[in-house]
Structure formats: structure tokens, C-alpha cells
Coordinates of C-alpha atoms and ligand atoms in Angstrom, one line a residue:
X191 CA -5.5 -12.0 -5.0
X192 CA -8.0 -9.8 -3.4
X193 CA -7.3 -9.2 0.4
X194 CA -10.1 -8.3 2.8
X195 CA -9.7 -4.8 4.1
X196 CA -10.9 -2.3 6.9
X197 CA -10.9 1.7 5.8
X198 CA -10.4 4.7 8.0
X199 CA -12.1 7.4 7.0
X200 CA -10.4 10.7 8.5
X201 CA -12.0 13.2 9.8
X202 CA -8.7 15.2 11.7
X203 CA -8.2 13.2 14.2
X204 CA -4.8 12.7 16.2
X205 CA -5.0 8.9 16.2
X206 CA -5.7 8.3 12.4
X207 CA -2.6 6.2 11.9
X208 CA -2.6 4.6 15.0
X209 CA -6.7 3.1 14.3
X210 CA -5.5 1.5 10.6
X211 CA -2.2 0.2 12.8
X212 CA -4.3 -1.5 15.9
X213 CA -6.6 -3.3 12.9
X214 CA -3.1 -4.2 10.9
X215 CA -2.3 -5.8 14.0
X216 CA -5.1 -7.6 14.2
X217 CA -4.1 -9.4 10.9
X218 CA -6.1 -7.5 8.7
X219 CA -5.2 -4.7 6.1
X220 CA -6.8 -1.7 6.4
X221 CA -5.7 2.0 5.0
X222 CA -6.6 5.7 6.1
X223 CA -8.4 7.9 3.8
X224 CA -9.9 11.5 3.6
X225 CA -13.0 11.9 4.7
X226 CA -14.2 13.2 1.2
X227 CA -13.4 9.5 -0.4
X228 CA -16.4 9.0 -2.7
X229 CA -19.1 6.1 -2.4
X230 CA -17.8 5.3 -5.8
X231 CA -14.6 4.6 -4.8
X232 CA -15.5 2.8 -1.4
X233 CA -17.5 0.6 -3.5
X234 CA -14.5 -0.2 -5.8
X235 CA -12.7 -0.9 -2.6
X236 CA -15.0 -3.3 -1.5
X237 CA -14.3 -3.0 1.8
X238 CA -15.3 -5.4 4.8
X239 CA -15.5 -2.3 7.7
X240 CA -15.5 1.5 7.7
X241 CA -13.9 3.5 11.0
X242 CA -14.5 7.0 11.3
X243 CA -12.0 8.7 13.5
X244 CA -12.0 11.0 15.7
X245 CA -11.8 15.0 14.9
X246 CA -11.6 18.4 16.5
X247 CA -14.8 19.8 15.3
X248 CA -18.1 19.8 16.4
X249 CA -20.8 17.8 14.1
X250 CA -23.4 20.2 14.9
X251 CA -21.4 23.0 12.8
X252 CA -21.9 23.9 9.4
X253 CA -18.5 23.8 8.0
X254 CA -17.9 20.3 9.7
X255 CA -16.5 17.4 8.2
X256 CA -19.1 15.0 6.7
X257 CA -19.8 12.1 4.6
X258 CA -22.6 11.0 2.3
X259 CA -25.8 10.2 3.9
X260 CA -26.0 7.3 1.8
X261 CA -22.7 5.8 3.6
X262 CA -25.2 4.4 6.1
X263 CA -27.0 2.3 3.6
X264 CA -24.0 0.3 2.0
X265 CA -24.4 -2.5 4.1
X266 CA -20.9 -2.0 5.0
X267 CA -20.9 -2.0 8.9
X268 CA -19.4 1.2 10.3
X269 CA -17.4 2.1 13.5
X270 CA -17.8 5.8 14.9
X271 CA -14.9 6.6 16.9
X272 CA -15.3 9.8 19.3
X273 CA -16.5 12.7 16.4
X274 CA -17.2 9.7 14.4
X275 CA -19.5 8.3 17.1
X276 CA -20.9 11.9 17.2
X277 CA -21.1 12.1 13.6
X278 CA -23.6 8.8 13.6
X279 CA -25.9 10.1 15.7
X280 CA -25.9 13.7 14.4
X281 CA -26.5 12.2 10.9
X282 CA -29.6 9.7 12.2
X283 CA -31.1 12.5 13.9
X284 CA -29.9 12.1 17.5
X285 CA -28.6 15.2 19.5
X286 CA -24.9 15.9 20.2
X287 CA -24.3 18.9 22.1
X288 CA -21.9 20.7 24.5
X289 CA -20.7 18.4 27.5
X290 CA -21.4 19.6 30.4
X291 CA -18.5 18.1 31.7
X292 CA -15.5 17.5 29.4
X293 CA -13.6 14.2 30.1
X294 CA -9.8 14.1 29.2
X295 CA -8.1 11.2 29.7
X296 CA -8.5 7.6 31.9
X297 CA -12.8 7.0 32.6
X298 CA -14.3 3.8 34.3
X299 CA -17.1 3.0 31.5
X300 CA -19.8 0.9 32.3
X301 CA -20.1 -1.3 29.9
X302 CA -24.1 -2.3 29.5
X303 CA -25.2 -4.4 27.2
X304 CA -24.5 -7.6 25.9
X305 CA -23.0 -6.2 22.5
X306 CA -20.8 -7.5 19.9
X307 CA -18.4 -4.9 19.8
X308 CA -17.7 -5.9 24.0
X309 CA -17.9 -9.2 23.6
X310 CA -15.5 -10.4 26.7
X311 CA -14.6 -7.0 27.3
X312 CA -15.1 -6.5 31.4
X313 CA -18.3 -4.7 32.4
X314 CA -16.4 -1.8 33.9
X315 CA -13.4 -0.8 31.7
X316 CA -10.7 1.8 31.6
X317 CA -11.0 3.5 28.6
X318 CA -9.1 7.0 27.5
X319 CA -11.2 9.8 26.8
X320 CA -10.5 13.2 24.8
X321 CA -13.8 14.9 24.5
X322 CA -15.8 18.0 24.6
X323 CA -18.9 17.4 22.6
X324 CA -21.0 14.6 23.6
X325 CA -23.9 12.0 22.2
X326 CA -27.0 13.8 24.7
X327 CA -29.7 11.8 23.0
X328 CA -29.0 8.6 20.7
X329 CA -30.8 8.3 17.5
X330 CA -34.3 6.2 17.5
X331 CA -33.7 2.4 16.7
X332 CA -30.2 2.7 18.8
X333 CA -29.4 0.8 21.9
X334 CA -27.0 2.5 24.5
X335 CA -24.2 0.0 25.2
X336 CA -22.0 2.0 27.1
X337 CA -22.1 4.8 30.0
X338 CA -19.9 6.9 32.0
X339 CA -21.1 9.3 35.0
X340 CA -20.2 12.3 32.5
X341 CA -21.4 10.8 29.3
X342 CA -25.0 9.1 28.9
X343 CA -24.1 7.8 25.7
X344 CA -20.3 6.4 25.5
X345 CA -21.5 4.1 23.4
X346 CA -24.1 2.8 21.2
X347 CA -25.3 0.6 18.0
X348 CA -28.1 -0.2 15.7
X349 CA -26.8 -3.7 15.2
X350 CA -29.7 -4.5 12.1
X351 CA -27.6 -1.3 10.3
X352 CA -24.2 -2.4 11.5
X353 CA -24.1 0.6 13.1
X354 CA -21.4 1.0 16.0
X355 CA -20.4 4.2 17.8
X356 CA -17.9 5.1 20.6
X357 CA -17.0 8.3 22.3
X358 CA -13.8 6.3 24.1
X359 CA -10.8 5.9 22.1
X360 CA -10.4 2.0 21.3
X361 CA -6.9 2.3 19.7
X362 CA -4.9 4.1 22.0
X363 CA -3.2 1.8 24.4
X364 CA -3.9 3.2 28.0
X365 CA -7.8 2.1 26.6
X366 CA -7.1 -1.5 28.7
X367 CA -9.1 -4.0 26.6
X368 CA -9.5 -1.4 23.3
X369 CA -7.9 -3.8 21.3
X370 CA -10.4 -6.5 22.1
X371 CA -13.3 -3.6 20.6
X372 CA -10.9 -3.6 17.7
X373 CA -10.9 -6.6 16.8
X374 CA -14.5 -8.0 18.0
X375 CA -15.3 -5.3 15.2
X376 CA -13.1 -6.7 12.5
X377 CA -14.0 -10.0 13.5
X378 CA -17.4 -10.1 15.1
X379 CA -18.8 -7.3 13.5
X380 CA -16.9 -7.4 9.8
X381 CA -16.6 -10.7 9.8
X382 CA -12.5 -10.6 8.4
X383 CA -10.6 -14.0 8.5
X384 CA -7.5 -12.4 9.3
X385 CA -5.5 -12.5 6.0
X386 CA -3.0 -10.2 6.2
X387 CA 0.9 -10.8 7.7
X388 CA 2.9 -7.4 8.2
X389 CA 5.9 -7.2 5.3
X390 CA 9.4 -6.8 6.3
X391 CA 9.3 -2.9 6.4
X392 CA 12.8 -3.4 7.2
X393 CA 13.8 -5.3 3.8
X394 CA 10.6 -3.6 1.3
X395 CA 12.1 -0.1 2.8
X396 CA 16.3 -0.8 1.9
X397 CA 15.0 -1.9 -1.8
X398 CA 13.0 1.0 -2.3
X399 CA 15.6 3.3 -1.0
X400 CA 18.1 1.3 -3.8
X401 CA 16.1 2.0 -5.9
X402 CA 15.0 5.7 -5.5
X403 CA 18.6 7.2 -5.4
X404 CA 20.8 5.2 -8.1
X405 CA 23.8 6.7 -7.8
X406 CA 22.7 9.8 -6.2
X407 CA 25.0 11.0 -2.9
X408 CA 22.6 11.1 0.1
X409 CA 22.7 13.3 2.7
X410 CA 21.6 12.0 6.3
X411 CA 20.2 14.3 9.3
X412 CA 21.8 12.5 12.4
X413 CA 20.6 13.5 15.7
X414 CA 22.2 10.5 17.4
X415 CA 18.6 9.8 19.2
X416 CA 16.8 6.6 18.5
X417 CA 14.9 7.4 14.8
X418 CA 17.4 9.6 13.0
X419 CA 20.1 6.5 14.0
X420 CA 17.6 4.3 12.3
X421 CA 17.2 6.0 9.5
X422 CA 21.0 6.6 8.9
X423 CA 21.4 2.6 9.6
X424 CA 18.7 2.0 7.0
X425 CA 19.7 3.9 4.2
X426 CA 24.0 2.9 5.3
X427 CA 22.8 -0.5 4.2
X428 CA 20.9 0.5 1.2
X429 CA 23.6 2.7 -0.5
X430 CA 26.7 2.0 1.6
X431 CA 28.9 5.3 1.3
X432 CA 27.0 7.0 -1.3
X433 CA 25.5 8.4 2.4
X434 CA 26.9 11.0 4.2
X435 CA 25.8 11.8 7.8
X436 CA 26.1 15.1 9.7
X437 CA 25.4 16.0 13.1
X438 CA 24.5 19.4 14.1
X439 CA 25.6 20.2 17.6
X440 CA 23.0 22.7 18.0
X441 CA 23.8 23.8 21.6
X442 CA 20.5 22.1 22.9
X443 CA 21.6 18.7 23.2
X444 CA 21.8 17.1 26.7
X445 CA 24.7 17.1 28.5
X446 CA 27.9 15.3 27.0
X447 CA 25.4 13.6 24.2
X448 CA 27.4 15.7 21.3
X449 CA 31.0 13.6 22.2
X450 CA 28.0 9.8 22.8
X451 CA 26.9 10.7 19.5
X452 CA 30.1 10.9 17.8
X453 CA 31.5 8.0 20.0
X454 CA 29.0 5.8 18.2
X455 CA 28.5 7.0 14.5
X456 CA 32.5 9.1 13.9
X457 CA 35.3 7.1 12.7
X458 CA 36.0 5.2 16.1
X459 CA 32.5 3.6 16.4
X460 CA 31.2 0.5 14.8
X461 CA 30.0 2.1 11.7
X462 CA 31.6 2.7 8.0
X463 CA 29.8 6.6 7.6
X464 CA 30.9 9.3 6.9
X465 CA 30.2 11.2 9.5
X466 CA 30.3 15.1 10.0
X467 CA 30.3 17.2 12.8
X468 CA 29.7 20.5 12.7
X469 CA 29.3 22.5 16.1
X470 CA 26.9 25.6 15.4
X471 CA 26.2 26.2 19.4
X472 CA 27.0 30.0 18.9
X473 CA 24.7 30.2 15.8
X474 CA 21.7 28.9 16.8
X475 CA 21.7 30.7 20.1
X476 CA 22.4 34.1 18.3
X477 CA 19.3 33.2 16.0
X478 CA 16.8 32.4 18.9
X479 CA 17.8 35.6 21.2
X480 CA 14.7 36.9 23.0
X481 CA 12.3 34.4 20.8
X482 CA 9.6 33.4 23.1
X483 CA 7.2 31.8 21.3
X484 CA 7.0 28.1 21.0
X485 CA 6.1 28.0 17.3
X486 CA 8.9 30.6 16.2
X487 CA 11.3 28.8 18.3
X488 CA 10.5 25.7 16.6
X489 CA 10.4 26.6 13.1
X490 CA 13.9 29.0 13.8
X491 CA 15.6 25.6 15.0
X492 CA 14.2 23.8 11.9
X493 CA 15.3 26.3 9.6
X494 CA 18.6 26.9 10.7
X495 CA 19.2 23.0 11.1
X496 CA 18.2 23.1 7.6
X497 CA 20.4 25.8 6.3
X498 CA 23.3 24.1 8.1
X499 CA 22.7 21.2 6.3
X500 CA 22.9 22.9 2.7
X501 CA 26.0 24.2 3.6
X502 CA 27.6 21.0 4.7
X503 CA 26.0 19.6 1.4
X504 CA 27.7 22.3 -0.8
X505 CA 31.1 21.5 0.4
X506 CA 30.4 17.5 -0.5
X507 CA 29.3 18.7 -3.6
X508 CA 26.1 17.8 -5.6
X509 CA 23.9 15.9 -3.0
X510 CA 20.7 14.6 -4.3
X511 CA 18.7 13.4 -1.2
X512 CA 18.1 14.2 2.2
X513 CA 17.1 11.6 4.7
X514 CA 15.3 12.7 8.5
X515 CA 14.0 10.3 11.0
X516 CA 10.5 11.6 11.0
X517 CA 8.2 9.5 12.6
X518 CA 4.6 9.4 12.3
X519 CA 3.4 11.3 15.2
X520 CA 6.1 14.0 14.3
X521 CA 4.1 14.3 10.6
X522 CA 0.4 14.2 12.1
X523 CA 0.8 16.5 15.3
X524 CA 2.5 18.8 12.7
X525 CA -1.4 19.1 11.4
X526 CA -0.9 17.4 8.1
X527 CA -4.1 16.6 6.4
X528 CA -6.6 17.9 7.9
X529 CA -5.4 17.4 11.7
X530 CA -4.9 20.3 13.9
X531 CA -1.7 21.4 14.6
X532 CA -0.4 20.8 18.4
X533 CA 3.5 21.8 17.7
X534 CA 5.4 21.9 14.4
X535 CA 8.4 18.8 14.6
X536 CA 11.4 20.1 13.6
X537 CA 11.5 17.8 10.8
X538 CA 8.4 18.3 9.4
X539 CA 6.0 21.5 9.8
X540 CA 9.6 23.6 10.9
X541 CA 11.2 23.3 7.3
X542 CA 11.3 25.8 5.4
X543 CA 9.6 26.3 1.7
X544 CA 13.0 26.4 -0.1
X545 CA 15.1 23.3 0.8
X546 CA 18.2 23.3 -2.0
X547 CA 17.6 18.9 -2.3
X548 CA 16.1 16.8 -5.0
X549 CA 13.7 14.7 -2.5
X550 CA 13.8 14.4 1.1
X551 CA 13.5 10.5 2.1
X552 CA 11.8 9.7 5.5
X553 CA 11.9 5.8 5.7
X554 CA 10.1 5.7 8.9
X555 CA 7.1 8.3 8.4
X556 CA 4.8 5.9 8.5
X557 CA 6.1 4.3 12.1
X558 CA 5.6 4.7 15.6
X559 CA 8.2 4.7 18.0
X560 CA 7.9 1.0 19.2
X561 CA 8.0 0.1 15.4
X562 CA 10.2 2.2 14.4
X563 CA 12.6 0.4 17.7
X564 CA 11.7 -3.0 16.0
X565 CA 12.9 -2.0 12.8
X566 CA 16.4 -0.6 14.3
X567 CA 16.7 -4.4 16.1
X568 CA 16.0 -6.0 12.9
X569 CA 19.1 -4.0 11.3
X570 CA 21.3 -5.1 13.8
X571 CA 21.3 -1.8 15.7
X572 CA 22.3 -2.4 19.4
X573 CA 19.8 -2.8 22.4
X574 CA 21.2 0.3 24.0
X575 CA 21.1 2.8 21.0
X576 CA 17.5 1.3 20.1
X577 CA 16.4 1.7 23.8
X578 CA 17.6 5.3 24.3
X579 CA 15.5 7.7 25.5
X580 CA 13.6 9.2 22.4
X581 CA 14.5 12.8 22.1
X582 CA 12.8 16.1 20.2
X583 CA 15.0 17.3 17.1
X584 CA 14.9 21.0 18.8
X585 CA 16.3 19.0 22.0
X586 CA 16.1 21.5 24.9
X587 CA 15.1 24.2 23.1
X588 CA 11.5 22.7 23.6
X589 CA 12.5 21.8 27.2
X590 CA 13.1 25.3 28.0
X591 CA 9.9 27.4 28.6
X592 CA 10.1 30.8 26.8
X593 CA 13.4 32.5 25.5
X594 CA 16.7 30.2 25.7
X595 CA 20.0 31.9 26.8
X596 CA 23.2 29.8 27.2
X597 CA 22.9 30.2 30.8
X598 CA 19.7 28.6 31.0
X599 CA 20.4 25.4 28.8
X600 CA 23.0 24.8 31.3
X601 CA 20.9 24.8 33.9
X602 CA 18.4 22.6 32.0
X603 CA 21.3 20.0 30.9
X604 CA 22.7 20.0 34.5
X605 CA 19.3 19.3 36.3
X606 CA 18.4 16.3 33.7
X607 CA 21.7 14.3 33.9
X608 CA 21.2 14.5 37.6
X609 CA 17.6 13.6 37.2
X610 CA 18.4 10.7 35.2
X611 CA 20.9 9.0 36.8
X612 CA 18.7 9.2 39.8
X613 CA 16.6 7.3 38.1
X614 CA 18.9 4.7 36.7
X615 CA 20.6 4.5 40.0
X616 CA 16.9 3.5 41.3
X617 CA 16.6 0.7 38.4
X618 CA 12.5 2.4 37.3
X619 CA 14.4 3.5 34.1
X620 CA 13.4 0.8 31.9
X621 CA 9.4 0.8 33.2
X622 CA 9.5 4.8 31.7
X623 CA 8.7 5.8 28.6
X624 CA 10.3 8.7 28.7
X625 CA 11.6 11.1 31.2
X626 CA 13.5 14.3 31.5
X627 CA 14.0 17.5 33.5
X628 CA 12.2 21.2 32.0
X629 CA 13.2 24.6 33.0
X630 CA 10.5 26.4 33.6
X631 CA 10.2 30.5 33.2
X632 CA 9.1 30.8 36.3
X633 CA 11.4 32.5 38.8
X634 CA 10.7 32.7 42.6
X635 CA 11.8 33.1 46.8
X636 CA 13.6 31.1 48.0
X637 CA 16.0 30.9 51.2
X638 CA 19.8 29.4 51.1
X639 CA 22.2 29.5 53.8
X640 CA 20.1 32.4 55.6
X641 CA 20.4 34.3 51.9
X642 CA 17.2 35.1 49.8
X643 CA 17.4 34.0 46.3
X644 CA 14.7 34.7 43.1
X645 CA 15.8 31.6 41.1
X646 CA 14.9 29.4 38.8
X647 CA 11.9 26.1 39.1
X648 CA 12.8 23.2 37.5
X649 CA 10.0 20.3 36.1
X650 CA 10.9 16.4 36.4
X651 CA 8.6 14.7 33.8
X652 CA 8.4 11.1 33.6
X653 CA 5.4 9.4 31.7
X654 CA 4.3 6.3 30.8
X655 CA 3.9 5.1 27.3
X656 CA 4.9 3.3 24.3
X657 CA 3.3 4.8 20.9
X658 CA 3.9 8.6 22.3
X659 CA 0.5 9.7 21.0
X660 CA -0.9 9.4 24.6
X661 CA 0.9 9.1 27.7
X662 CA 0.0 8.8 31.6
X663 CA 2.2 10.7 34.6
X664 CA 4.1 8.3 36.0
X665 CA 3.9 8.2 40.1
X666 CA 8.0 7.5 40.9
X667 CA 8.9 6.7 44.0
X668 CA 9.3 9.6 46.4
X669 CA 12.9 8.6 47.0
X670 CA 13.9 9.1 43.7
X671 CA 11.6 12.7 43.3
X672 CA 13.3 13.5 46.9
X673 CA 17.0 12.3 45.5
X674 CA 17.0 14.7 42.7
X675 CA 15.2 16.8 44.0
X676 CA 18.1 17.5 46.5
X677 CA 20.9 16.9 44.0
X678 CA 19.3 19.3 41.9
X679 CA 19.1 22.7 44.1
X680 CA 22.4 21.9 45.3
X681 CA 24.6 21.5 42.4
X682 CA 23.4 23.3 40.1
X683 CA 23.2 26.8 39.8
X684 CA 20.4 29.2 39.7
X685 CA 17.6 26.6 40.9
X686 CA 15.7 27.1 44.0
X687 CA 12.7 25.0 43.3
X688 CA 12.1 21.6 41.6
X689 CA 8.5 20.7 40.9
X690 CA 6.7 17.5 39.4
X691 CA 4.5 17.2 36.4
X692 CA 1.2 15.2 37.1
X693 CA 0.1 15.7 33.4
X694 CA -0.8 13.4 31.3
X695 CA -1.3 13.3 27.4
X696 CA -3.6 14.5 26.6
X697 CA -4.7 17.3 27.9
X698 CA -0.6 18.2 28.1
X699 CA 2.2 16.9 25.9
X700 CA 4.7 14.9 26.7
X701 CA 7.4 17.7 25.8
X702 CA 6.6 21.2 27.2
X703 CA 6.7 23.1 23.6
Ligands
XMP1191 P1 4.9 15.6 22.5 O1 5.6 16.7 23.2 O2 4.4 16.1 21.2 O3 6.0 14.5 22.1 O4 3.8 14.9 23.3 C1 5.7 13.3 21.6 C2 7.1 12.6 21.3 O5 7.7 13.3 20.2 C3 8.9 13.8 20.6 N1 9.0 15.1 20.0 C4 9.7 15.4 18.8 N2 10.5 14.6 18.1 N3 11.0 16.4 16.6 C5 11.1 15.1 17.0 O6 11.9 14.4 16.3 C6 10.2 17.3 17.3 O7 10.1 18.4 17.0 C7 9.6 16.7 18.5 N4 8.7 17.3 19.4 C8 8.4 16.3 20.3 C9 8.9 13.9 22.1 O8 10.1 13.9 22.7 C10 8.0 12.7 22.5 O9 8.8 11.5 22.5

């Protein structure tokens, strides 16, 4: 049977997946593709809507991402999303130029006219913006639909073409009523009925995994935190004991979380794994000495968690597959396809080019976090494993700004278990999508018990989100800030200043490497 369907077309955007997983949502299939996807093939596909996403580049330039003129004359209507809104009006001869005012993050948009695409959406609307090029002029037989004080053209349409373009971000959550634009496209717009019911990833991903490794010994990554647990649950039900899983205490882990881990998944929890533990503290920190930058940091951590791995896998003997909890924002802010790269994830741009396995098998690459939380529910996983805080393979080694010694990870694992049982203690845990303490490089005066000191500054992060691709500062209550705060520059050692971070995502990211 032939389902109706909705296709991205990806020109390098950050939210590619999450567009294609807003429209699954609204009960209609829809897949990402390249840019460069031929009219040919679109044709074939027969699809009911086009998106373009977003992109990093500028339309105007000559090596810049673009389609096929005659795109525009399929009678296939079209949604322009931010360099895809661009891209329309570049292409029909309207101007894009230079902002002079970039706008990065929450906008009021005035919503104008009485358009499809806003049908029911309120006439002044939050929307999240990530932009430095802008629509200046729209192209002749184009209405304007939507404004913003920086941006004369957030939105526009030639609704006889079905034609839509928007600078805003419709699929990223803290966009209040984007979904509604989502789907008044699909539905108003496309015309879709709605046909499509989301699988059981949970069940389609366990017989696939069956059937990928046979009787092939598996090798598991487990970090303990919320998607490599997932993954180790997963394939533990697919191939039983055939799976091995070994945790690398890599010296960056918060505080006590090694002895939590191995409470949970070693021989005394509720699991039947084999579980390894190997505690490499000593050799990771030996192998990041004096490395400053980010990137090498990341990619140091990756590859020696890798090589730590092969090891462990040698003394099992032949092991055919190697599972990681990759998730997809870790596979598209690593700049696969033709994104740009933010930071490298440890468990995807970090690895190295020789990795001694068969195939590595990442059941959840194609998840977010809130899905990939669903799934670990729907295999029986408890509430408070599935509910942990999400953290970064390279743990605090992305939480500590510049080069890590021992000295400062204590420091870093100190301040954040005093930082977050502050915050349980205050009950705002569970309205937080994620929060942690960061030590910062920055050293500087203080005064303590009539004694100078040249110390340490310590960040408290807590933002607001649920997919992780964008996130919003969240404003705790000054008790809790002052709480820690006071805890923190007197127990632990070395700190003499605790600051806030009022940064949301984008322009920053949520971790601080
Ligand atoms: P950023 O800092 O990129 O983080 O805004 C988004 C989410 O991803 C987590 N994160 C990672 N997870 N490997 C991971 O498995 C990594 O290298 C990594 N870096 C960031 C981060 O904690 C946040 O939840």
C-alpha cells in the first residue's frame, strides 16, 4: 500500500531529524534527504510536501547549497524553513542579505495575515530564532505573513505556487505553537489524511539486532547514563549473554557514579550481564596532560575509550560487534552529512579510523532523548535509571574548561554533587532538563578569613529542555543559586567564586565543550 509522505530536503541544518520527527508525529511519514535528491527521484516518491531545512550558509554564495529551479513548478507545495525560506526567495528573485541585526533564540513574531500555514496560531507568537542572513525584500507575487522588529520578512507565501517560507524554526519546541505550523502544513497546506502510526521501535529494533549478529559475541559500551543503559537493555534482550558490557571508569565520571553504575548493571543488580569494569583513571589522565583544546580533548577521550575497549575484547576473545548509545543529536552535531560540526561526541566524530570490530551497532541513532527515554520504559527499565540526568560520554572532561588535572576534576565533582542535591533538596529537579556544575579556567581574588586567595570560578548550568537540540537558561530560585552557592566555596577546595550561566542553546551549548 502506498503511504502519503512529507520529504526533507537537507541543506546542513542542525534540526534535519528533528523536522521529519515533528511531521512523524503528526501522523504522517516523512524522511530526510540530501539536498542533491533528483526531480527524478522526488517524482518517483510522489510526495504530498517538500521541507527545506535550515543551513549554515548564505544563499547569496556561489558554492551554496541549491536545488533545481524546476522544484518550484512540481506542484508539490514546499516549506522553506530559515535558509530554506531564504533559499525561496533568493531563487524567485527576491533579496536576502546580511541582517543587520542577528536574532538568536526566543522572538515575539507578529503574525500578519490570515494564512494557512497560521491558521489558529495566536497573532503574536514565540518563536526560536537562529539567524544571520535575512529575507530584505520578498519575491514579486509573495505576501508577507509574518514580521519581527529585526526581520521584515519572518515569513511569507505565494499560496497559488504552494509556496511557504519561514525564517523561525517551527520544529524546535521552545517555538510555542510551531507544531500547529507543522501540521497546518501537512494538513492544510499538503492536504495528508494522517496515515501513518509510529512502529514499535522497541520490538522492530530487538529483531533486527537478532538478526544482525547470529551467534556473534557483542560487546556493549556502558556508560551507566541514560542511552548507553538503553542500549545494553536492548541488545541484553535480543542476544541474552552473547553480550558483554564494560564500563570504563575514565576518571571523569561524577562523583561516586563509578560504584551507582556497577550497583545497577555488576553481578548484585537486577540484570543477568556480564559486566566489566575496568578503572583506567590514571590512563586517561596521563593521555590528556596539558591538552587544551576542546576538539583534541574530545577525540583523545574517544580514542582511548576505544582502545580500552579492544583490549577488554581481546581477553573475551573474538568479539564481533560493538554496541554505543549514540543518539541522534550526538551523530548530527558531530557534522555528519553535510551539517557543521559544533563538537565531535565521543561516540561518533571521536572514534578513531581503525576500530578492531566487525560492525558497530547504535540501536538508538536515530532517537532523541525523550524517545530514546520511551523506549527504555517500554523495556522495562526503571523510572529512575530512565529519568537520570543525561550525561556526555567524555563526562567532565567536557565540564572542565581547558586542560584537566586530577585536582581539578575533583573540584568539578565536588561542586556538582553539592549543586545537585541543592537542587533535589529544593524539589525543581524534575522541571530541569538538565543541570550540572563547570569549572571554569578562570582563576581570580578573592578574600577568606582576612587571607587573599587566586582560586578557582565555578559555573552552575541548569537549562530547560526536552529534545537537547535547543535549550533555554533556566531562572532557579535564588535560594537554591544562594544554597550552593555557599556550600560550594566552603567545602570544597580551591573555589572562590561561583557564577551562573544565562545561556541558552543556541547561541551556547548546553555542555561547555
Ligand atoms: P551540547 O553540549 O552539545 O549537548 O548542547 C547536548 C546534549 O548532549 C550531551 N552530550 C554528549 N553526549 N557524548 C554523549 O553521549 C558526547 O560527546 C556529548 N556531548 C554532549 C549533553 O550532555 C547534552 O545532554
Amino acid at each position: 500500500m502506498k503511504r502519503e509522505m512529507i520529504i526533507v530536503l537537507d541543506f546542513g541544518g542542525q534540526y534535519n531529524q528533528l523536522i521529519a520527527r515533528r511531521v512523524r508525529e503528526c501522523n504522517v511519514y516523512c524522511e530526510v534527504h540530501p539536498y542533491t535528491l533528483s526531480l527524478d527521484k522526488i517524482k518517483e516518491m510522489n510526495p504530498k510536501g517538500i521541507i527545506f531545512t535550515g543551513g549554515p550558509n548564505s544563499v547569496y554564495k556561489d558554492e551554496s547549497p541549491r536545488c533545481a529551479k524546476e522544484i518550484f513548478d512540481m506542484g508539490i507545495p514546499i516549506l522553506g524553513i530559515c535558509y530554506g525560506a531564504q533559499l525561496i526567495a533568493y531563487m524567485m528573485d527576491g533579496k536576502v542579505s546580511t541582517a543587520p541585526v542577528s536574532e538568536y533564540g526566543k522572538v515575539e513574531v507578529d503574525v500578519e495575515a490570515d494564512s494557512k500555514l497560521f491558521e489558529n496560531v495566536s497573532s503574536k507568537t514565540v518563536c526560536w530564532m537562529s539567524h544571520t542572513d535575512y529575507i530584505e525584500k520578498a519575491p514579486e507575487g509573495f505576501s508577507i505573513t509574518a514580521h519581527t522588529p529585526a526581520c521584515p520578512v519572518a515569513a511569507m507565501e505565494c499560496e497559488e505556487k504552494g509556496l511557504y517560507a519561514v525564517q523561525l524554526h517551527p520544529e524546535v519546541m521552545h517555538t510555542q505553537e510551531g507544531a500547529k505550523m507543522l501540521s497546518n502544513f501537512v494538513y492544510n497546506v499538503c492536504k495528508c489524511s494522517g496515515d501513518w502510526k509510529m512502529d514499535s521501535f522497541v520490538e522492530a529494533s530487538i529483531e533486527s539486532i537478532r538478526e544482525k549478529v547470529g551467534d556473534g559475541k557483542v560487546l556493549c559500551a556502558l556508560s551507566g547514563g541514560v542511552d548507553s543503559s538503553v542500549a545494553a537493555v536492548m541488545l541484553s534482550k535480543a542476544v541474552g549473554k552473547q553480550l558483554t558490557c564494560v564500563f570504563v571508569d575514565h576518571g571523569l565520571l561524577r562523583k561516586d557514579e563509578g560504584d551507582e553504575v556497577e550497583a545497577v548493571f555488576g553481578p548484585d543488580g537486577p540484570y543477568d550481564l556480564n559486566f566489566i569494569r575496568v578503572n583506567a583513571q590514571n590512563r586517561f589522565y596521563d593521555k590528556l596532560a596539558g591538552i587544551e583544546d576542546p576538539e583534541r580533548k574530545r577525540k583523545v577521550i574517544g580514542e582511548e575509550f576505544i582502545r580500552v575497549f579492544e583490549e577488554e575484547a581481546k581477553k573475551i576473545g573474538k568479539v564481533d560487534f560493538f554496541v554505543q548509545g549514540t543518539i541522534y543529536p550526538d551523530v548530527i552535531e558531530s557534522g555528519l552529512g553535510t551539517s557543521a560540526v559544533i563538537k565531535s561526541h565521543h561516540n561518533v566524530g571521536g572514534l578513531p579510523e581503525h576500530v578492531d570490530f566487525k560492525e558497530i551497532i547504535e540501536p538508538l541513532r536515530l532517537l532523541f532523548k525523550d524517545e530514546v527515554r520511551k523506549a527504555g520504559l517500554e523495556l522495562g527499565i526503571p523510572e529512575y535509571l530512565v529519568y537520570r540526568q543525561p550525561f556526555p560520554g567524555p563526562g567532565l572532561g567536557v565540564r572542565i574548561v581547558g586542560a584537566i588535572t586530577p585536582e581539578k576534576v575533583w573540584i568539578v565533582q565536588e561542586a556538582d554533587a553539592i549543586y545537585r542535591e541543592e537542587i533535589r533538596k529544593a524539589g525543581v529537579d524534575k522541571e530541569l532538563g538538565q543541570y550540572f556544575a563547570a569549572l571554569t579556567n578562570m582563576r581570580s581574588v578573592g578574600c577568606m578569613g582576612d587571607e587573599r586567595t587566586y582560586d578557582y570560578a565555578i559555573a552552575l548550568r541548569a537549562v530547560l529542555t526536552s529534545d537537547f537540540m535547543t535549550a533555554e537558561s533556566a531562572e532557579l530560585p535564588w535560594e537554591v543559586l544562594g544554597a550552593a552557592t555557599r556550600r560550594i566555596v566552603n567545602e570544597v577546595k580551591g573555589v572562590n567564586r561561583v557564577l551562573y550561566d544565562c545561556t541558552g542553546k543556541p547561541p551556547a551549548t548546553i555542555e561547555f565543550e
